[in-house]
Amino acid sequence: MNRILYVLIVLLIGFSNAYSAVITFSGKVIDAQTKEPLPGATVTIQDLKISALADINGVFNFNRIPDKGKFLVQVSYLGYKYQNQTIDFATTKNITFALQPSLIEANEVVVTGTVTGADNKKNSTSVGVLSKDEMLDRASTNLIDAVSKVAGVNQITTGQAISKPVIRGLSFNRIVTINNGIKQQGQQWGDEHGIEIDQYSADRVEVLRGAASLLYGADALGGVINILEPLTVSDGTVKGEILSNYSTNGGLSASSAMLTGNSDGFVWRARGTIKNAYSFKTPDYYYPNSGFKENSYEGMFGLNKAWGYSHANVSYFNNKIGFYDPTVDAKGSFLDDNGDIITNSQNKNRTLQYPNQDITHFKIASNSNFLFDKGNLKLDIGFQNNVRKELESLQPSLFFDLNTYTLDAKYYLEQKNGWQPVFGLSTDYAHSQNKGKEFLVPDYNYFGIGTFYYVKKDWENSSFNAGLRFDYRNNQGKDLVLGGAQKFTAFKTDYANLSGAAGYTHQFNDKFNFKANLSSGFRAPNPAEQGSNGIHSGTFRYEVGTNDLKAEKSYQADVTFGYATENFDVNLSLYNNYMTDYIYLAQNNAETIDVENDNGQIQTLPLFRYKQDNADLYGTDASLIFHPTSFFHFENTFSYVHAENLALNRPLPFIPAASLRNEIRLEPKIKGLKSSYFSLGLDNYFAQNRIDNFETTTGGYSLLRSGIGASFKLGKQAVRLNISGNNLLDKKYYDHLSRFKPGRLDETNPTFGIYNQGRNVTFGVYLPLSI
C-alpha cells in the first residue's frame, strides 16, 4: 500500500511539473521611517515551505516561485512589527516591504495550524505561539515541558522525562499533537506516557486552544499542539546549528546538531540529539532511579519547485526511563531491593536500574503541496511504529507494539472575491499487539475516516469562516484467554458524527480586535477505555474498561478581546466547553480487587472502572505585556479552568490549578553583544481544592526563576550563551498534576508523595552555522 501511495506522489509531481512555469520573486526590506535597509530580515512563504534572508542591502530573492496562485508572505525583523501580505506572483515580481518599528514585534504572527494560514488577528481560533528563541531561553526537560509555558497549557508529569499536555483542562486522547504534518500516534490514553518527539527539532510551536475537530477530526476536542519544522533555506546554502545544555539538578546533559541545505531546489536536513540525566533532586532528597536516556535521529529530503514541494521525513526516537516504587525506613531514607539505604553516589549513577521502561518511536512522513491552475492539493501521508517495553529484568514484562497509518488530504479551490473554499479527507488505521507477559489493554484494530468542507471570507477589517465535517470510526478489541480464564472479551463498535464550526474576527481599529468561535466535535472511546483489564503500572490501581461506551461530544464557545498599542498588548479569552458523555475513571463504593503479584503474594488494589457523564468546563486565558521602553518588558499571563461532572456535582480529575505568571525582562544594548537580556520571573500557582474523589488537594506556592543571555562573535562564528534558573529558592511543593504528589489508594491508605524538582540551573550554548 505504501509503495502505491508514493508512486501516486511521483506521478503528481510529474503532472504538476509539466504544467508549471518558473519565475523569480525578489524585493527589499527597509525601515518605514528612515528608509534604511534591514539586513538579516526574514521573508517566509509558509505554504511553499521556503524562507530567505535579506542581505546587507536589505535585498532578498526567491527562485522557482510558481506563476499562479496567491500566497501569504510574512516579513519579520527584531524590533519591528511583523508584516503580512497576500501576493499574486503572476502580477507581482518585485516588492519593497517597509517595516514599522515596534516594541512588541509579534502582534501579527502567521498561524499555520488552521485550515488556511493567516495572521493571528484574522484567525478566529485562540492560539498561543512559542518561538525557538523562547525555547532556548527557558530551560526544559522535554518538549511538552517547554510548551507548558504557553497560557492555558499545563502538563501531567511523571518525573523529569514524561510530560502529558493539558489544554484548558482536557488531556489524553482529547489533545492532538501534529509533527511533520501528521498526528503523533503513541499511547495518548495513558497519563504516564510522554510525547515521543525531540524537543530541539521544533522551530516553532503553535497551540490551538479549544476544539479543532473540523480540521483534525476525532480526538481534537481540547486543542492541538502543532510542531513546526524549520523552513528550507535559500538556494545554494548550507546552514546548521549546534546546541548543548547542562542542568545542575539531575545532571541533565543535552546536545543536538543539525545541518540543512538547498541545491537547486533539492532540499535536505539531518539532526541528531542525545540527552542523559541521573536521578533528580527535590529540596530534601534525591528520588532514586528517576534518570533517563534519550536518543533521537531524523532526516528530511525533498524538492521545492515551481509546482510546490514534496518532502519525506524519517525519524527515530528512543527513551529509556527509570522508575522506583518508594520503600523507606523509619527515618524516611529510600531503600533498595536488599533493604539497604540508597546513597547519593548511587543516585548520581547514570546507569538505569530495574524497573524501567524503554520506548521507541519510528516514523516516516511525506508532506506535499501540489499547485494546479485552479487550486492546490496538500497531501500528508505517514507510518508510525510505537513500541513500549516495561522491564523488571532483562526480559520485558509488558511489551506493547502499535503500528499506525495515516493520510490527510486538503484541496484548496481558487480564491474568488475573497472566498476560499477547502475540501478535506483524512483516514487512519492502527493495529496493536501485546508481546509480553503482562496485559492491560487487549490487542486491537481501529479505523477512522473523515471528510470536511470549509470556507473562509476575508474583508479589509473582518473575516468569517465556517465548516462541516463527518467522521466514522470503528474499534475492534480482540479476545484473550489466559490459563483458562477470560482476560479480554472481544468487542466491535462503530461511531459516526457530524460536527461543525463557525468563526468571526473584526479589527475595530489599529488597536482593538475581536474574535469569536463556535465549534462542536466528538471523540470515540479509545480501546483502553473500552477493553482494559489489568494493573495500570505506576498508578496503584486495577482498571476495567467498558465495551459499550458512547462517543464524547463537545459544544464549545470562546471569545477573545485584544488591545495593542506601541507599549501595551492585552489579550483576554473566555470559553465554555459543554461535553456530553465525558469518559472518566471512577471507583464505585471503595471497590477493590485481589491480584497475585510476581512473587505469588496476594495484593489488594482499588478497582477503577470507566464511566461517563455530562461535564462542563469554562475558564479564561489572559495576557498582559507592557513595554514602556525598548529595553524593559513586563509580561504576565493568567489561566483558570473550572471543570464539573454535572451528574455527580463534583469536579473532574486532572484539572490544573489557576496560575499567574509574571516576568520582567531587560534587554540592554551592550557594545559587542547582540540580543542581550536579563529576566526575572515569579510563577504563582493557587491551591487546588476542587478534586475528584480519588485525588488529593494541593496548596498554593510561588516559584522564582531568572535568566541571562547574549549573542556575540568569536572571530566569524556567532555564539549564543544563556543561563537560566528555576525554583531558585529551592521551594518544597507538589504540582497538582504531578503523578508523584501524595495520593491515596482509599480514604485511610495514603501513598507516598515526592516533591517536585528543587533548584535547577541550566547552562546553554548555541552555535548557528552557515557554510
CSV table of N, CA, C and O in Angstrom, one decimal, residues 164 172-173 175-177 182-190 192-197 219 317 359-363 383-388 400-406 428 430-432 441 444 446 526-528:
chain,number,residue,atom,x,y,z
A,164,LYS,N,2.7,15.0,29.8
A,164,LYS,CA,1.5,14.8,29.0
A,164,LYS,C,0.8,16.2,29.0
A,164,LYS,O,0.5,16.8,30.0
A,172,PHE,N,-5.0,13.7,27.5
A,172,PHE,CA,-5.0,12.4,26.9
A,172,PHE,C,-5.5,12.4,25.5
A,172,PHE,O,-4.9,13.2,24.7
A,173,ASN,N,-6.4,11.5,25.1
A,173,ASN,CA,-6.8,11.5,23.7
A,173,ASN,C,-7.6,12.7,23.2
A,173,ASN,O,-8.0,12.7,22.0
A,175,ILE,N,-6.3,15.7,23.1
A,175,ILE,CA,-5.4,16.6,22.6
A,175,ILE,C,-4.6,15.9,21.4
A,175,ILE,O,-4.2,14.8,21.5
A,176,VAL,N,-4.5,16.6,20.3
A,176,VAL,CA,-3.8,16.1,19.1
A,176,VAL,C,-2.5,16.8,19.0
A,176,VAL,O,-2.4,18.1,19.1
A,177,THR,N,-1.4,16.1,18.8
A,177,THR,CA,-0.1,16.6,18.6
A,177,THR,C,0.3,16.4,17.1
A,177,THR,O,0.2,15.2,16.7
A,182,ILE,N,1.7,15.2,10.4
A,182,ILE,CA,0.8,14.2,10.7
A,182,ILE,C,0.6,14.0,12.2
A,182,ILE,O,1.4,14.5,13.0
A,183,LYS,N,-0.5,13.4,12.6
A,183,LYS,CA,-0.8,13.2,14.0
A,183,LYS,C,0.2,12.3,14.7
A,183,LYS,O,0.5,11.2,14.1
A,184,GLN,N,0.7,12.7,15.8
A,184,GLN,CA,1.6,11.8,16.6
A,184,GLN,C,0.8,10.7,17.2
A,184,GLN,O,-0.2,11.0,17.9
A,185,GLN,N,1.1,9.4,16.9
A,185,GLN,CA,0.3,8.3,17.4
A,185,GLN,C,1.2,7.4,18.2
A,185,GLN,O,1.9,6.6,17.7
A,186,GLY,N,1.0,7.6,19.6
A,186,GLY,CA,1.7,6.7,20.5
A,186,GLY,C,0.7,6.1,21.4
A,186,GLY,O,-0.2,5.3,21.0
A,187,GLN,N,0.8,6.4,22.7
A,187,GLN,CA,-0.2,5.9,23.7
A,187,GLN,C,-0.7,7.1,24.4
A,187,GLN,O,-0.5,7.3,25.6
A,188,GLN,N,-1.5,8.0,23.7
A,188,GLN,CA,-2.0,9.2,24.3
A,188,GLN,C,-3.0,8.9,25.4
A,188,GLN,O,-3.3,9.8,26.2
A,189,TRP,N,-3.6,7.7,25.5
A,189,TRP,CA,-4.6,7.4,26.5
A,189,TRP,C,-4.0,7.3,27.9
A,189,TRP,O,-4.7,7.3,28.9
A,190,GLY,N,-2.7,7.1,28.1
A,190,GLY,CA,-2.1,6.9,29.4
A,190,GLY,C,-1.5,8.1,30.0
A,190,GLY,O,-0.8,8.9,29.3
A,192,GLU,N,0.9,8.2,32.1
A,192,GLU,CA,2.3,8.1,32.4
A,192,GLU,C,3.1,7.9,31.1
A,192,GLU,O,4.2,7.4,31.1
A,193,HIS,N,2.5,8.3,29.9
A,193,HIS,CA,3.1,8.2,28.6
A,193,HIS,C,3.4,9.5,28.1
A,193,HIS,O,2.6,10.4,28.0
A,194,GLY,N,4.7,9.8,27.7
A,194,GLY,CA,5.1,11.1,27.1
A,194,GLY,C,4.8,11.2,25.6
A,194,GLY,O,4.3,10.3,25.0
A,195,ILE,N,5.3,12.3,25.1
A,195,ILE,CA,5.3,12.5,23.6
A,195,ILE,C,6.6,12.2,23.0
A,195,ILE,O,7.6,12.8,23.4
A,196,GLU,N,6.7,11.3,22.1
A,196,GLU,CA,8.0,10.8,21.6
A,196,GLU,C,8.5,11.7,20.5
A,196,GLU,O,8.6,11.3,19.3
A,197,ILE,N,8.9,13.0,20.8
A,197,ILE,CA,9.4,13.9,19.8
A,197,ILE,C,10.6,14.7,20.4
A,197,ILE,O,10.5,15.1,21.6
A,219,ASP,N,-10.7,13.3,18.4
A,219,ASP,CA,-9.6,13.4,19.4
A,219,ASP,C,-9.1,14.9,19.6
A,219,ASP,O,-8.3,15.1,20.5
A,317,PHE,N,13.2,7.8,17.5
A,317,PHE,CA,13.2,8.3,18.9
A,317,PHE,C,13.2,7.2,19.9
A,317,PHE,O,12.4,6.2,19.8
A,359,ILE,N,11.0,3.1,25.5
A,359,ILE,CA,10.0,3.5,24.4
A,359,ILE,C,10.8,3.8,23.1
A,359,ILE,O,11.7,4.6,23.2
A,360,THR,N,10.3,3.2,22.0
A,360,THR,CA,10.9,3.5,20.7
A,360,THR,C,9.8,4.0,19.8
A,360,THR,O,8.7,3.3,19.8
A,361,HIS,N,10.0,5.0,19.0
A,361,HIS,CA,9.1,5.5,18.1
A,361,HIS,C,9.8,5.8,16.8
A,361,HIS,O,10.7,6.6,16.7
A,362,PHE,N,9.3,5.1,15.7
A,362,PHE,CA,9.8,5.2,14.4
A,362,PHE,C,8.7,5.8,13.5
A,362,PHE,O,7.6,5.3,13.6
A,363,LYS,N,9.1,6.8,12.7
A,363,LYS,CA,8.1,7.5,11.9
A,363,LYS,C,8.6,7.8,10.5
A,363,LYS,O,9.8,8.3,10.3
A,383,PHE,N,3.5,6.8,8.4
A,383,PHE,CA,3.5,5.5,9.0
A,383,PHE,C,4.3,5.6,10.3
A,383,PHE,O,5.4,6.3,10.4
A,384,GLN,N,3.8,5.1,11.4
A,384,GLN,CA,4.4,5.2,12.7
A,384,GLN,C,4.4,3.8,13.4
A,384,GLN,O,3.4,3.1,13.4
A,385,ASN,N,5.5,3.5,14.1
A,385,ASN,CA,5.6,2.3,14.9
A,385,ASN,C,6.0,2.7,16.3
A,385,ASN,O,7.1,3.3,16.5
A,386,ASN,N,5.2,2.4,17.3
A,386,ASN,CA,5.4,2.8,18.6
A,386,ASN,C,5.5,1.5,19.5
A,386,ASN,O,4.6,0.7,19.5
A,387,VAL,N,6.7,1.4,20.1
A,387,VAL,CA,6.9,0.2,21.0
A,387,VAL,C,7.2,0.6,22.4
A,387,VAL,O,8.1,1.5,22.6
A,388,ARG,N,6.5,0.1,23.3
A,388,ARG,CA,6.7,0.4,24.7
A,388,ARG,C,7.0,-0.9,25.5
A,388,ARG,O,6.2,-1.9,25.4
A,400,PHE,N,4.3,-3.6,24.3
A,400,PHE,CA,3.1,-3.2,23.5
A,400,PHE,C,3.6,-2.6,22.2
A,400,PHE,O,4.5,-1.7,22.2
A,401,ASP,N,3.2,-3.1,21.1
A,401,ASP,CA,3.6,-2.8,19.8
A,401,ASP,C,2.4,-2.2,19.0
A,401,ASP,O,1.4,-2.9,18.8
A,402,LEU,N,2.6,-1.0,18.5
A,402,LEU,CA,1.5,-0.3,17.8
A,402,LEU,C,2.0,0.3,16.5
A,402,LEU,O,2.9,1.0,16.4
A,403,ASN,N,1.3,-0.1,15.4
A,403,ASN,CA,1.5,0.4,14.0
A,403,ASN,C,0.3,1.3,13.6
A,403,ASN,O,-0.8,0.9,13.7
A,404,THR,N,0.6,2.5,13.1
A,404,THR,CA,-0.4,3.4,12.7
A,404,THR,C,-0.1,3.9,11.3
A,404,THR,O,1.0,4.3,11.0
A,405,TYR,N,-1.1,4.0,10.4
A,405,TYR,CA,-1.0,4.5,9.1
A,405,TYR,C,-2.0,5.7,9.0
A,405,TYR,O,-3.2,5.6,9.4
A,406,THR,N,-1.6,6.8,8.4
A,406,THR,CA,-2.4,8.0,8.3
A,406,THR,C,-2.3,8.6,6.9
A,406,THR,O,-1.3,8.5,6.3
A,428,ASP,N,-7.2,7.1,9.1
A,428,ASP,CA,-6.1,6.4,9.8
A,428,ASP,C,-6.5,5.0,10.2
A,428,ASP,O,-7.7,4.7,10.3
A,430,ALA,N,-4.9,1.7,12.7
A,430,ALA,CA,-4.0,1.2,13.7
A,430,ALA,C,-4.1,-0.2,14.0
A,430,ALA,O,-5.3,-0.7,14.0
A,431,HIS,N,-3.0,-0.9,14.4
A,431,HIS,CA,-3.0,-2.3,14.7
A,431,HIS,C,-2.0,-2.4,15.9
A,431,HIS,O,-0.9,-2.0,15.8
A,432,SER,N,-2.5,-3.0,17.0
A,432,SER,CA,-1.6,-3.2,18.2
A,432,SER,C,-1.5,-4.7,18.5
A,432,SER,O,-2.4,-5.5,18.2
A,441,VAL,N,-4.3,-3.7,28.1
A,441,VAL,CA,-5.2,-3.4,27.0
A,441,VAL,C,-5.1,-4.5,26.0
A,441,VAL,O,-4.0,-5.0,25.8
A,444,TYR,N,-5.8,-4.7,19.5
A,444,TYR,CA,-6.9,-4.0,18.9
A,444,TYR,C,-6.5,-3.5,17.5
A,444,TYR,O,-5.4,-3.3,17.2
A,446,TYR,N,-8.1,-0.3,14.9
A,446,TYR,CA,-9.1,0.8,14.7
A,446,TYR,C,-9.0,1.4,13.4
A,446,TYR,O,-7.9,1.5,12.8
A,526,ASN,N,-11.4,5.2,23.2
A,526,ASN,CA,-10.2,4.5,22.7
A,526,ASN,C,-10.3,3.1,23.3
A,526,ASN,O,-11.0,2.8,24.2
A,527,PRO,N,-9.5,2.2,22.6
A,527,PRO,CA,-9.6,0.8,23.1
A,527,PRO,C,-9.2,0.5,24.5
A,527,PRO,O,-9.7,-0.4,25.1
A,528,ALA,N,-8.4,1.4,25.1
A,528,ALA,CA,-8.0,1.3,26.5
A,528,ALA,C,-9.3,1.5,27.4
A,528,ALA,O,-9.5,0.8,28.4
